[in-house]
PDB file of C-alpha atoms and ligand atoms in Angstrom:
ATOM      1  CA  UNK A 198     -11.586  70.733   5.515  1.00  0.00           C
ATOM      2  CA  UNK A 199      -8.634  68.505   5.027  1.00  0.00           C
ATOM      3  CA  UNK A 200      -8.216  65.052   3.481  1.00  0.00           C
ATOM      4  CA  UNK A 201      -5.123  63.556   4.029  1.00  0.00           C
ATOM      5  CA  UNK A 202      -3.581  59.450   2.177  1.00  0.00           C
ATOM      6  CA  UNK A 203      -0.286  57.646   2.206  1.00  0.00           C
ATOM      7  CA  UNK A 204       0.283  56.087  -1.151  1.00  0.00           C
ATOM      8  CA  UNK A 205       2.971  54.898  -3.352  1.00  0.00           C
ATOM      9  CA  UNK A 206       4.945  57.817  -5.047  1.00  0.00           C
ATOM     10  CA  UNK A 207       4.104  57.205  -8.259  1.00  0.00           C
ATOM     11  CA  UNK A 208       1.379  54.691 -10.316  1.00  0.00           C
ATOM     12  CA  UNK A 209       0.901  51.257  -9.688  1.00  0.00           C
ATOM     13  CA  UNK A 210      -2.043  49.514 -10.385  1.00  0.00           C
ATOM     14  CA  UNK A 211      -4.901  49.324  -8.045  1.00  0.00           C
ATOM     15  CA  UNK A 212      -4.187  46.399  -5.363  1.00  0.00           C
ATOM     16  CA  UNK A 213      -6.921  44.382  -3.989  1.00  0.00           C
ATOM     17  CA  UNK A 214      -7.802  44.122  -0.120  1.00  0.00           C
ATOM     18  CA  UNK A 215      -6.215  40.924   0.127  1.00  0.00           C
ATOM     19  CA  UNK A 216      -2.395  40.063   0.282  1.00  0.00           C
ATOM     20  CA  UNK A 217      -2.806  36.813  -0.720  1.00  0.00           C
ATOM     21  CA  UNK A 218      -4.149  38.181  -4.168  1.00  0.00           C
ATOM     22  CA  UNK A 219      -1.778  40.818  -4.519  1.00  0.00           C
ATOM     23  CA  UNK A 220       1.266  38.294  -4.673  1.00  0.00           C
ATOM     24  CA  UNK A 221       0.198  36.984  -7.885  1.00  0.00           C
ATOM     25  CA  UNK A 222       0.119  40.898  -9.250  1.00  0.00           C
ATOM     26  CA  UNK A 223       3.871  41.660  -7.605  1.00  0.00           C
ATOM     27  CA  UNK A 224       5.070  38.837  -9.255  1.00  0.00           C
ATOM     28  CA  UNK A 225       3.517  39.794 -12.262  1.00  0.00           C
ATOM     29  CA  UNK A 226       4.531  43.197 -12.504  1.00  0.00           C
ATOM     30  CA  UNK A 227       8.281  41.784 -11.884  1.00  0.00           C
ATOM     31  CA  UNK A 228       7.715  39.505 -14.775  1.00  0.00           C
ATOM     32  CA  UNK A 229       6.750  41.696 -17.245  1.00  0.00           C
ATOM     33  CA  UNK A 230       9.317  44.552 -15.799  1.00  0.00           C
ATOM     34  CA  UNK A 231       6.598  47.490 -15.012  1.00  0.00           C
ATOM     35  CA  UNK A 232       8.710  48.386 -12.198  1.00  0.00           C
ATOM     36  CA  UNK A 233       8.986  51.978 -13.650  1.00  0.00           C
ATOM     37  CA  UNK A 234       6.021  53.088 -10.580  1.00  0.00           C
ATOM     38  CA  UNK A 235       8.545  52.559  -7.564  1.00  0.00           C
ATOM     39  CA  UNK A 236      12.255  51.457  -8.567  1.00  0.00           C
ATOM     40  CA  UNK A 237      14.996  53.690  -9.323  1.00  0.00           C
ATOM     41  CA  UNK A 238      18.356  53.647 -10.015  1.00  0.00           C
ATOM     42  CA  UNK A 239      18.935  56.361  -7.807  1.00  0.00           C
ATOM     43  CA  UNK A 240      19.445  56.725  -3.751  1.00  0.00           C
ATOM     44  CA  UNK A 241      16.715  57.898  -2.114  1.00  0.00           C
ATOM     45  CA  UNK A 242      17.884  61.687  -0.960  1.00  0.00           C
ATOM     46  CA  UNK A 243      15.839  61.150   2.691  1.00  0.00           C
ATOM     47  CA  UNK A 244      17.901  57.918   3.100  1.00  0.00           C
ATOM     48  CA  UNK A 245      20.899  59.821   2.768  1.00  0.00           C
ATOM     49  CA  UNK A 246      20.228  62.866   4.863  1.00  0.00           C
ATOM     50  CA  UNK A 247      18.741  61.461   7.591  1.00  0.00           C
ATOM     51  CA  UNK A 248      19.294  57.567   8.299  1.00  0.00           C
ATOM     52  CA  UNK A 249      22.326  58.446  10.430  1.00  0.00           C
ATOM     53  CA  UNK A 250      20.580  60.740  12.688  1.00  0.00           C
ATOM     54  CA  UNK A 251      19.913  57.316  14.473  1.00  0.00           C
ATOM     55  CA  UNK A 252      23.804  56.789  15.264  1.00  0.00           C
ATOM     56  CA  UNK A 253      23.728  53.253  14.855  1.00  0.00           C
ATOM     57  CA  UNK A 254      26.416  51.257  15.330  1.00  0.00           C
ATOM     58  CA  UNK A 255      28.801  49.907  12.706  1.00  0.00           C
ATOM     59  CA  UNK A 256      27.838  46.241  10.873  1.00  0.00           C
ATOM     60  CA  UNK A 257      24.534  47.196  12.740  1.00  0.00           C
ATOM     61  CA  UNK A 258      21.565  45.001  11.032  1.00  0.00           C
ATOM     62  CA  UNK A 259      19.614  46.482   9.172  1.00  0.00           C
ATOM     63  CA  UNK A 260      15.810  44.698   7.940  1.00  0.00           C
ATOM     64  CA  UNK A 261      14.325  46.310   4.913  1.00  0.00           C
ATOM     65  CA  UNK A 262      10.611  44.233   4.129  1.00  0.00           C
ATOM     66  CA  UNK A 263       9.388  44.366   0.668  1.00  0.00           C
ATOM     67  CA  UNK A 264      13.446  45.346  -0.657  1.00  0.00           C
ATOM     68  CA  UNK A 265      12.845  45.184  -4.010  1.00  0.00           C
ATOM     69  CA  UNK A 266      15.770  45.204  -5.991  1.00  0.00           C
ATOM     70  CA  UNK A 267      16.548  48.853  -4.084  1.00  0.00           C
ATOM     71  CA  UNK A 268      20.180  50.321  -4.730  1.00  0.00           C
ATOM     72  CA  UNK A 269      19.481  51.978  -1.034  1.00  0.00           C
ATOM     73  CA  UNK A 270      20.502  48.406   0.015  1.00  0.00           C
ATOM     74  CA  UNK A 271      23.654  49.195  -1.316  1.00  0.00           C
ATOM     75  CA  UNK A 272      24.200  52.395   0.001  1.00  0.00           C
ATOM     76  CA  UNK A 273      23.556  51.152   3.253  1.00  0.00           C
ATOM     77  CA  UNK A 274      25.696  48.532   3.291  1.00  0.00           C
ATOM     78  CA  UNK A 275      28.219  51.035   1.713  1.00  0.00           C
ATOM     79  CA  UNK A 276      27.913  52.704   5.464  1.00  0.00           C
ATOM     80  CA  UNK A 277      29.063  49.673   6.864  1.00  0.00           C
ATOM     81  CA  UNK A 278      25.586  47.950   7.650  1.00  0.00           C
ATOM     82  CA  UNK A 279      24.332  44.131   7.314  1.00  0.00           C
ATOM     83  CA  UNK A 280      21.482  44.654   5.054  1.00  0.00           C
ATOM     84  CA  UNK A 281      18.408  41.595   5.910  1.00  0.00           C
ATOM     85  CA  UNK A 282      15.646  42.243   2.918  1.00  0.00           C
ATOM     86  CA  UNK A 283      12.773  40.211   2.548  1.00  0.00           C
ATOM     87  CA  UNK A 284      10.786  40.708  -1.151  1.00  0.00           C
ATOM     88  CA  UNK A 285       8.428  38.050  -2.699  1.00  0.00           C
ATOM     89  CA  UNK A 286      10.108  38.213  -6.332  1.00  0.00           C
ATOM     90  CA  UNK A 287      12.896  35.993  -7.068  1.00  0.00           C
ATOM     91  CA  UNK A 288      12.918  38.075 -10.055  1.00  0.00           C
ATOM     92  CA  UNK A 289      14.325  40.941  -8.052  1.00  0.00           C
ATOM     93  CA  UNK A 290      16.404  39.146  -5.580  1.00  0.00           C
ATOM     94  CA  UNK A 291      18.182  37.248  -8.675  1.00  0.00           C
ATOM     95  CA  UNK A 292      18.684  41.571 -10.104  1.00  0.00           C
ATOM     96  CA  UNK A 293      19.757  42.927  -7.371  1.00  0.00           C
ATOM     97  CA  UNK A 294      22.676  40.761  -6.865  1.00  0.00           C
ATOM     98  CA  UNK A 295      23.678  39.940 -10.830  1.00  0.00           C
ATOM     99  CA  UNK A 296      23.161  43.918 -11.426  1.00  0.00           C
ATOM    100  CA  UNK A 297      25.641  45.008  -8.662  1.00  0.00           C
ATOM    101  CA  UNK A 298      28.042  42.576  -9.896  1.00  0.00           C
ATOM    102  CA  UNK A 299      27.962  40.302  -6.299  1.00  0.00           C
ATOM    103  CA  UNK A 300      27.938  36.818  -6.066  1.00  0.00           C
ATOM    104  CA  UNK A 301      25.934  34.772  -4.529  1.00  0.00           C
ATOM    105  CA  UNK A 302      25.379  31.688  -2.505  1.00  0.00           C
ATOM    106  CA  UNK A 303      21.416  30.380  -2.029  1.00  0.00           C
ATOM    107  CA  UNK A 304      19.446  27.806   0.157  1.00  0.00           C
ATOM    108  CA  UNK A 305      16.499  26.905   0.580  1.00  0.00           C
ATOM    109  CA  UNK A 306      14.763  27.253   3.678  1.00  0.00           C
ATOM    110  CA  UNK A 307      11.065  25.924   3.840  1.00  0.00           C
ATOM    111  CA  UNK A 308       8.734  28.440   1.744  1.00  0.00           C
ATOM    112  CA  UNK A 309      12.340  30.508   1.690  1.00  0.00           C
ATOM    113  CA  UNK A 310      15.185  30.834  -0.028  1.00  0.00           C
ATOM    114  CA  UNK A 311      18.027  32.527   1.297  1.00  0.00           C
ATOM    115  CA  UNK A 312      20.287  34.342  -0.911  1.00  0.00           C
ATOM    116  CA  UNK A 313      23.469  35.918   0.395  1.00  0.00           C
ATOM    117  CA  UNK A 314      26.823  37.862  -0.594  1.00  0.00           C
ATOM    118  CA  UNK A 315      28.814  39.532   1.587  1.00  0.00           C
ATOM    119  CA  UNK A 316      27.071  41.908   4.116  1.00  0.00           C
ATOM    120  CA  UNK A 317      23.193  40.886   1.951  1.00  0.00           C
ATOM    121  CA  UNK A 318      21.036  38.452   3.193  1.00  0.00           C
ATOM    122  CA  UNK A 319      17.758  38.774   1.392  1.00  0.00           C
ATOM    123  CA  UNK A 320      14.952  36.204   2.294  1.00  0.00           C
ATOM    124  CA  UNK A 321      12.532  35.787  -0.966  1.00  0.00           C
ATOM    125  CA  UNK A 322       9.251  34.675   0.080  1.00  0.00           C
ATOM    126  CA  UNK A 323       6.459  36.460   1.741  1.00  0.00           C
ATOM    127  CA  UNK A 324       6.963  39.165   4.159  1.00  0.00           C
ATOM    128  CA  UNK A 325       3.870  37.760   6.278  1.00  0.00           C
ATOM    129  CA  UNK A 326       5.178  34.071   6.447  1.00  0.00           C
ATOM    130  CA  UNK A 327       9.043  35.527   7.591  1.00  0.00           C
ATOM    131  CA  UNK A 328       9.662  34.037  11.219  1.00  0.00           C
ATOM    132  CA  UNK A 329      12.205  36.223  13.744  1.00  0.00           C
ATOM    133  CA  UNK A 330      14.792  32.818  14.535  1.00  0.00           C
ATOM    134  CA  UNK A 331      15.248  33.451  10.491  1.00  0.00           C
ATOM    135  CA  UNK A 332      16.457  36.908  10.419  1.00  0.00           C
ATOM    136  CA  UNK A 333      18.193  36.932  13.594  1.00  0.00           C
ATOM    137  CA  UNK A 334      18.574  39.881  15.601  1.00  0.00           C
ATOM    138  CA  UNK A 335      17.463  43.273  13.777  1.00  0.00           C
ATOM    139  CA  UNK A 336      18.772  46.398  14.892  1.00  0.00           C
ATOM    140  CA  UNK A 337      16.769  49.097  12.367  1.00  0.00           C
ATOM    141  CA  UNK A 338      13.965  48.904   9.805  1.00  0.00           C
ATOM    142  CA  UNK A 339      13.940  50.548   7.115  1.00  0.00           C
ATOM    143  CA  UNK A 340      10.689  51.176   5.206  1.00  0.00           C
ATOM    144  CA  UNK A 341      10.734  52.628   1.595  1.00  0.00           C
ATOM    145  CA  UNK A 342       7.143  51.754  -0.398  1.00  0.00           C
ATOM    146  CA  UNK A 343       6.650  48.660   2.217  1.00  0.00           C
ATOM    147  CA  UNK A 344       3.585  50.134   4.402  1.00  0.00           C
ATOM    148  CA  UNK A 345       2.776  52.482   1.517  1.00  0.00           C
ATOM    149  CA  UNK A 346       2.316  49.456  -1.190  1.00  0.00           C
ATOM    150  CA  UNK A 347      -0.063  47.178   0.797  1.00  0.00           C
ATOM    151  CA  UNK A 348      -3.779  48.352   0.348  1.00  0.00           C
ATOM    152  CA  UNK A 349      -4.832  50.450   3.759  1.00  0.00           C
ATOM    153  CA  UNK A 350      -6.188  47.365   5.113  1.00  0.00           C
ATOM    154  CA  UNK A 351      -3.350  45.379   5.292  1.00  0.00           C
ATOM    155  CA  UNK A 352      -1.406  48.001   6.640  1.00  0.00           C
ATOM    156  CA  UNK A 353      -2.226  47.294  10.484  1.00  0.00           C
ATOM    157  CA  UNK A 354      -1.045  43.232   9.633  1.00  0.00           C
ATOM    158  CA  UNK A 355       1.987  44.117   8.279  1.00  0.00           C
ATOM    159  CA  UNK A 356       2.733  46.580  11.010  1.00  0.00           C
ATOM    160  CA  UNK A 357       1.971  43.251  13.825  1.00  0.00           C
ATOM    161  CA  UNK A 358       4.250  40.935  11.737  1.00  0.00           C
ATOM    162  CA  UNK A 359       6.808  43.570  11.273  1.00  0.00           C
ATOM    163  CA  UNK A 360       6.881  43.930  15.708  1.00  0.00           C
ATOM    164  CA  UNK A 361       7.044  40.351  16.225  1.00  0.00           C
ATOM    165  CA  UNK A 362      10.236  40.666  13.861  1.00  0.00           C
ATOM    166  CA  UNK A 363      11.820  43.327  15.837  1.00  0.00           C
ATOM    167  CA  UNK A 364      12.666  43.963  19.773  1.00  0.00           C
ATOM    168  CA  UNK A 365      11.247  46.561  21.953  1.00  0.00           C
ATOM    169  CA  UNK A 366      14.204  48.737  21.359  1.00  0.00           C
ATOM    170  CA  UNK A 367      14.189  48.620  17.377  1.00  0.00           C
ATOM    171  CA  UNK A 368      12.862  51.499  15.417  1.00  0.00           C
ATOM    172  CA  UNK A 369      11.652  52.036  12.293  1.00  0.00           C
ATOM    173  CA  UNK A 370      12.975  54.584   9.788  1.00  0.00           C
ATOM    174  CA  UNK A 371       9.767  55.053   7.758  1.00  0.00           C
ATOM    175  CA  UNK A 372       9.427  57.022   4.166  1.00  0.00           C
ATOM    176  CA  UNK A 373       6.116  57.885   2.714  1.00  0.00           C
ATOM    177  CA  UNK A 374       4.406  59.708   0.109  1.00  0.00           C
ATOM    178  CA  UNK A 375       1.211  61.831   1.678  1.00  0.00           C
ATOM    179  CA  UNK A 376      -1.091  63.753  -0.393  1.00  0.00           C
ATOM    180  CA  UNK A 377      -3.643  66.111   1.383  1.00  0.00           C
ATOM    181  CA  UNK A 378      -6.416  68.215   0.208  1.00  0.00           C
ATOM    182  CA  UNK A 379      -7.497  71.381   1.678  1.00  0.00           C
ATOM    183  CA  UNK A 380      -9.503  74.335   1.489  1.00  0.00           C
ATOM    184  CA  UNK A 381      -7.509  75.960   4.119  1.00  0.00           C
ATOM    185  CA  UNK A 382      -4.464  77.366   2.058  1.00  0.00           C
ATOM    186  CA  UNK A 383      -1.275  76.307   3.110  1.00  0.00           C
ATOM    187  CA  UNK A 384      -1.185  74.369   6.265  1.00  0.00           C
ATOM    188  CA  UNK A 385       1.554  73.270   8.488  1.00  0.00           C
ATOM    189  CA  UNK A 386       3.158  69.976   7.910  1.00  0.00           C
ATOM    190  CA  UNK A 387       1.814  67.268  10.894  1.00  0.00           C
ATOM    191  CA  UNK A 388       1.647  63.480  11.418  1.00  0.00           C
ATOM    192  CA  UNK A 389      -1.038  61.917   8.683  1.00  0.00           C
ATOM    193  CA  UNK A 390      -3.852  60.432  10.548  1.00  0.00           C
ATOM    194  CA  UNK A 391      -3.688  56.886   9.254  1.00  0.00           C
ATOM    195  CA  UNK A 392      -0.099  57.142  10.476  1.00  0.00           C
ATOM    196  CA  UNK A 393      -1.453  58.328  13.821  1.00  0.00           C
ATOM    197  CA  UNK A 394      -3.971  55.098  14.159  1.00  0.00           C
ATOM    198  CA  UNK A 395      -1.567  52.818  12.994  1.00  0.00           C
ATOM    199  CA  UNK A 396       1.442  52.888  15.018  1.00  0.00           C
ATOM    200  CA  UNK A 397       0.022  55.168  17.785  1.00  0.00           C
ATOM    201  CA  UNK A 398      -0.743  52.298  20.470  1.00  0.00           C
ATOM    202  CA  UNK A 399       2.719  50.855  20.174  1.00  0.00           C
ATOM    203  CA  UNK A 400       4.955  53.645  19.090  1.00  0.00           C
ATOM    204  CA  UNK A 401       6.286  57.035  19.743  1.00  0.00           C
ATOM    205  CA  UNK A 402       5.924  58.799  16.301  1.00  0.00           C
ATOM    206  CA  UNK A 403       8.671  61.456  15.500  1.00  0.00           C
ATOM    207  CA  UNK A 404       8.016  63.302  12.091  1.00  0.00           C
ATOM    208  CA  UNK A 405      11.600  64.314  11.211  1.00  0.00           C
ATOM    209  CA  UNK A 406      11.239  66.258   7.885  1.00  0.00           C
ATOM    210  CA  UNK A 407       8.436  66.879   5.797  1.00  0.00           C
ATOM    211  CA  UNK A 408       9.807  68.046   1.736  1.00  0.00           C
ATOM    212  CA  UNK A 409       7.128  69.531  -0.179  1.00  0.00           C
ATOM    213  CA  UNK A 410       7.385  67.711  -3.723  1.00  0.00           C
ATOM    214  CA  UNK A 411       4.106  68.936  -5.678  1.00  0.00           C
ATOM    215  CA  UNK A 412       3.104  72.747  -5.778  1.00  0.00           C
ATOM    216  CA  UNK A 413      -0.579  72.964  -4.707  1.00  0.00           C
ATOM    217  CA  UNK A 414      -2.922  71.811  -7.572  1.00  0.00           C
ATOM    218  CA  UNK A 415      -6.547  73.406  -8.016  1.00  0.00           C
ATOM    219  CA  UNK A 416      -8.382  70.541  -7.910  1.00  0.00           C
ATOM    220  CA  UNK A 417     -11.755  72.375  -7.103  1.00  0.00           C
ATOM    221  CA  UNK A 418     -12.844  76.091  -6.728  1.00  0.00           C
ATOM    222  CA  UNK A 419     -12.145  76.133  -3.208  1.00  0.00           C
ATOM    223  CA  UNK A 420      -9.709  72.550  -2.806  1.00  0.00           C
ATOM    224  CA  UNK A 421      -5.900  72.517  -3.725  1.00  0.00           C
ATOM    225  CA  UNK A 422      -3.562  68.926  -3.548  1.00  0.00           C
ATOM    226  CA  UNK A 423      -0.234  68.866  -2.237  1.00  0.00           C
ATOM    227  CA  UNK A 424       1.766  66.290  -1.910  1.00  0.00           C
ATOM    228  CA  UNK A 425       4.798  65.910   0.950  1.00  0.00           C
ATOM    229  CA  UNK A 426       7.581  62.875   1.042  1.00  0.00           C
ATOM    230  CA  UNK A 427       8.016  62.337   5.003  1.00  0.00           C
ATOM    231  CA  UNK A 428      10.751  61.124   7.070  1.00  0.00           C
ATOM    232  CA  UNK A 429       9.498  59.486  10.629  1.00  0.00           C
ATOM    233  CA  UNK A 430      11.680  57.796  12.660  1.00  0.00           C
ATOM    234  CA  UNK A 431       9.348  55.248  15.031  1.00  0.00           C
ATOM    235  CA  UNK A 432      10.350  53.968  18.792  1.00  0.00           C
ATOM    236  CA  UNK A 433       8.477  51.328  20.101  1.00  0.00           C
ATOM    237  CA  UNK A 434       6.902  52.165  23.502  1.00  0.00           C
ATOM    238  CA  UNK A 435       8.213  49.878  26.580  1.00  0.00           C
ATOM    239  CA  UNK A 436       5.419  47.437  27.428  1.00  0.00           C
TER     240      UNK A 436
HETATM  241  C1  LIG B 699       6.589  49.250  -4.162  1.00  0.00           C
HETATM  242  S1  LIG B 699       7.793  48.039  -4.293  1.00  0.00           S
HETATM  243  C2  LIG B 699       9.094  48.720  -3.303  1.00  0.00           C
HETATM  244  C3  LIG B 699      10.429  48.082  -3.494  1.00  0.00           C
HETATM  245  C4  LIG B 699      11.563  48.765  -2.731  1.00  0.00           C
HETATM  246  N1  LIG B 699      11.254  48.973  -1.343  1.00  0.00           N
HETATM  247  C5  LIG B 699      11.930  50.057  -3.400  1.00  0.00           C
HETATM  248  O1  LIG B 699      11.827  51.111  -2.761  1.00  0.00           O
HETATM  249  O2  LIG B 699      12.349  50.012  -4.568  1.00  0.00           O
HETATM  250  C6  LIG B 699       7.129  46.757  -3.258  1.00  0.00           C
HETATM  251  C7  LIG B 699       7.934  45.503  -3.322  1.00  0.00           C
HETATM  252  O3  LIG B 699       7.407  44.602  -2.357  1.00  0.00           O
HETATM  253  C8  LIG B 699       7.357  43.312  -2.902  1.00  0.00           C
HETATM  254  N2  LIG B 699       6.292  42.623  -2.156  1.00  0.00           N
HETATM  255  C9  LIG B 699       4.954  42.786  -2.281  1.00  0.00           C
HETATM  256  N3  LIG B 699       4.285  41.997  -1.420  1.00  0.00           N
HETATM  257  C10 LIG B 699       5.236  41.328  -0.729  1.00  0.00           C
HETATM  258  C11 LIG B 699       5.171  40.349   0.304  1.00  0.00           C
HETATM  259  N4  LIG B 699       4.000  39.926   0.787  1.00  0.00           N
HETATM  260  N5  LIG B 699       6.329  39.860   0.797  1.00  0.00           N
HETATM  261  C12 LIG B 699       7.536  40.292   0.319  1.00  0.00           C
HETATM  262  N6  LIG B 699       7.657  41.226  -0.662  1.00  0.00           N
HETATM  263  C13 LIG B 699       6.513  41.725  -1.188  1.00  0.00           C
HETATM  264  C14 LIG B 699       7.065  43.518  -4.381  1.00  0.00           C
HETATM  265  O4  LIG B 699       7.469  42.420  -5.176  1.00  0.00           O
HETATM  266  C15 LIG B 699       7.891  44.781  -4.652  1.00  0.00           C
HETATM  267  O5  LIG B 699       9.199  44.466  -5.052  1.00  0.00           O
END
């Protein structure tokens, strides 16, 4: 038998069913800096190998939900994208820009404010108040510990605000962290099944690369754990 979840990559604490209560705990965590469970200082490798496999177009906009204060922002923009983040902390937004050294202009607009310098636009507020006219047109997503961070059942709400955000012929470039359990010895990488239910109706799902991170763990007699970052790129199906 084989037990598959998508999860954060490392620790955070336990979030409750309900967005509107995990706000409070993002902005607390930002507060008190226990960021240590998801940001590093590092690009992410998958970013780097494959984001350009979709050939988009220079100065292409790019919308990155839940941005943190991500140095893959910078990377991207370093390839010549507009990068359009949306994150909740003000603590982060305020980071990312005095950390890189940019400067910024801000404004705010209704439960908004809109910080930008040079090709970064990042809208601090909450993801699931964040109307399309705002970001203007969209051209990518790219999700890094955005899906992954809400609890599971959230996940199908963020994925309905995150279409009405997007046109038909956006994708999404998503990153996750799977763990599965099995009994079976080692099994082929395939699609997770919460993946599968959650974007199945409205998108064709490509897994592009599967990179085994964890060696199987014993976690029972006959049950070992593995754990496998994944790299799917998303294309909405025409209506
Ligand atoms: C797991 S972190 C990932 C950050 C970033 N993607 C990265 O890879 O470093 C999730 C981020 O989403 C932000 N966040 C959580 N709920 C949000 C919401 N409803 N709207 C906007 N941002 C949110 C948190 O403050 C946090 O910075």
């Amino acid at each position: 038998m084989t037990k598959t979840s998508i999860s954060l990559p490392s620790v955070i604490p336990t979030l409750e069913a309900n967005k509107r209560q995990d706000n409070p705990l993002w902005l607390k965590m930002w507060q008190n800096n226990q960021i240590d469970g998801f940001h590093l200082d590092t690009v992410n490798s998958l970013l780097i190998e494959y984001w350009h496999n979709q050939n988009l177009k220079k100065r292409s906009r790019i919308l990155i939900p839940f941005c943190g204060k991500s140095v893959d922002m910078i990377w991207l923009a370093e390839q010549g994208f507009q990068v359009v983040g949306v994150e909740l902390s003000p603590i982060a937004v305020r980071a990312f820009f005095t950390e890189n050294g940019l400067k910024y202009k801000k404004k705010r607009e209704g439960n908004f404010t809109c910080w930008k310098s040079g090709p970064f636009t990042i809208w601090c507020g909450d993801f699931f108040s964040i109307q399309k006219y705002q970001l203007g047109r969209i051209d990518s997503v790219f999700d890094k510990a955005a899906l992954t961070a809400l609890p599971a059942e959230v996940r199908a709400q963020y994925l309905t605000q995150l279409r009405g955000l997007i046109d038909i012929d956006v994708g999404i470039f998503l990153l996750t962290t799977e763990d599965f359990e099995t009994d079976q010895g080692l099994i082929t990488p395939e699609i997770d099944s919460e993946i599968i239910a959650l974007f199945h109706s409205n998108f064709h799902i490509q897994l592009t690369h599967t990179q085994r991170i964890s060696a199987a763990v014993q976690i029972t007699a006959q049950a070992c754990l593995y754990t496998d970052n994944k790299v799917y790129n998303m294309r909405q199906r025409a209506l």
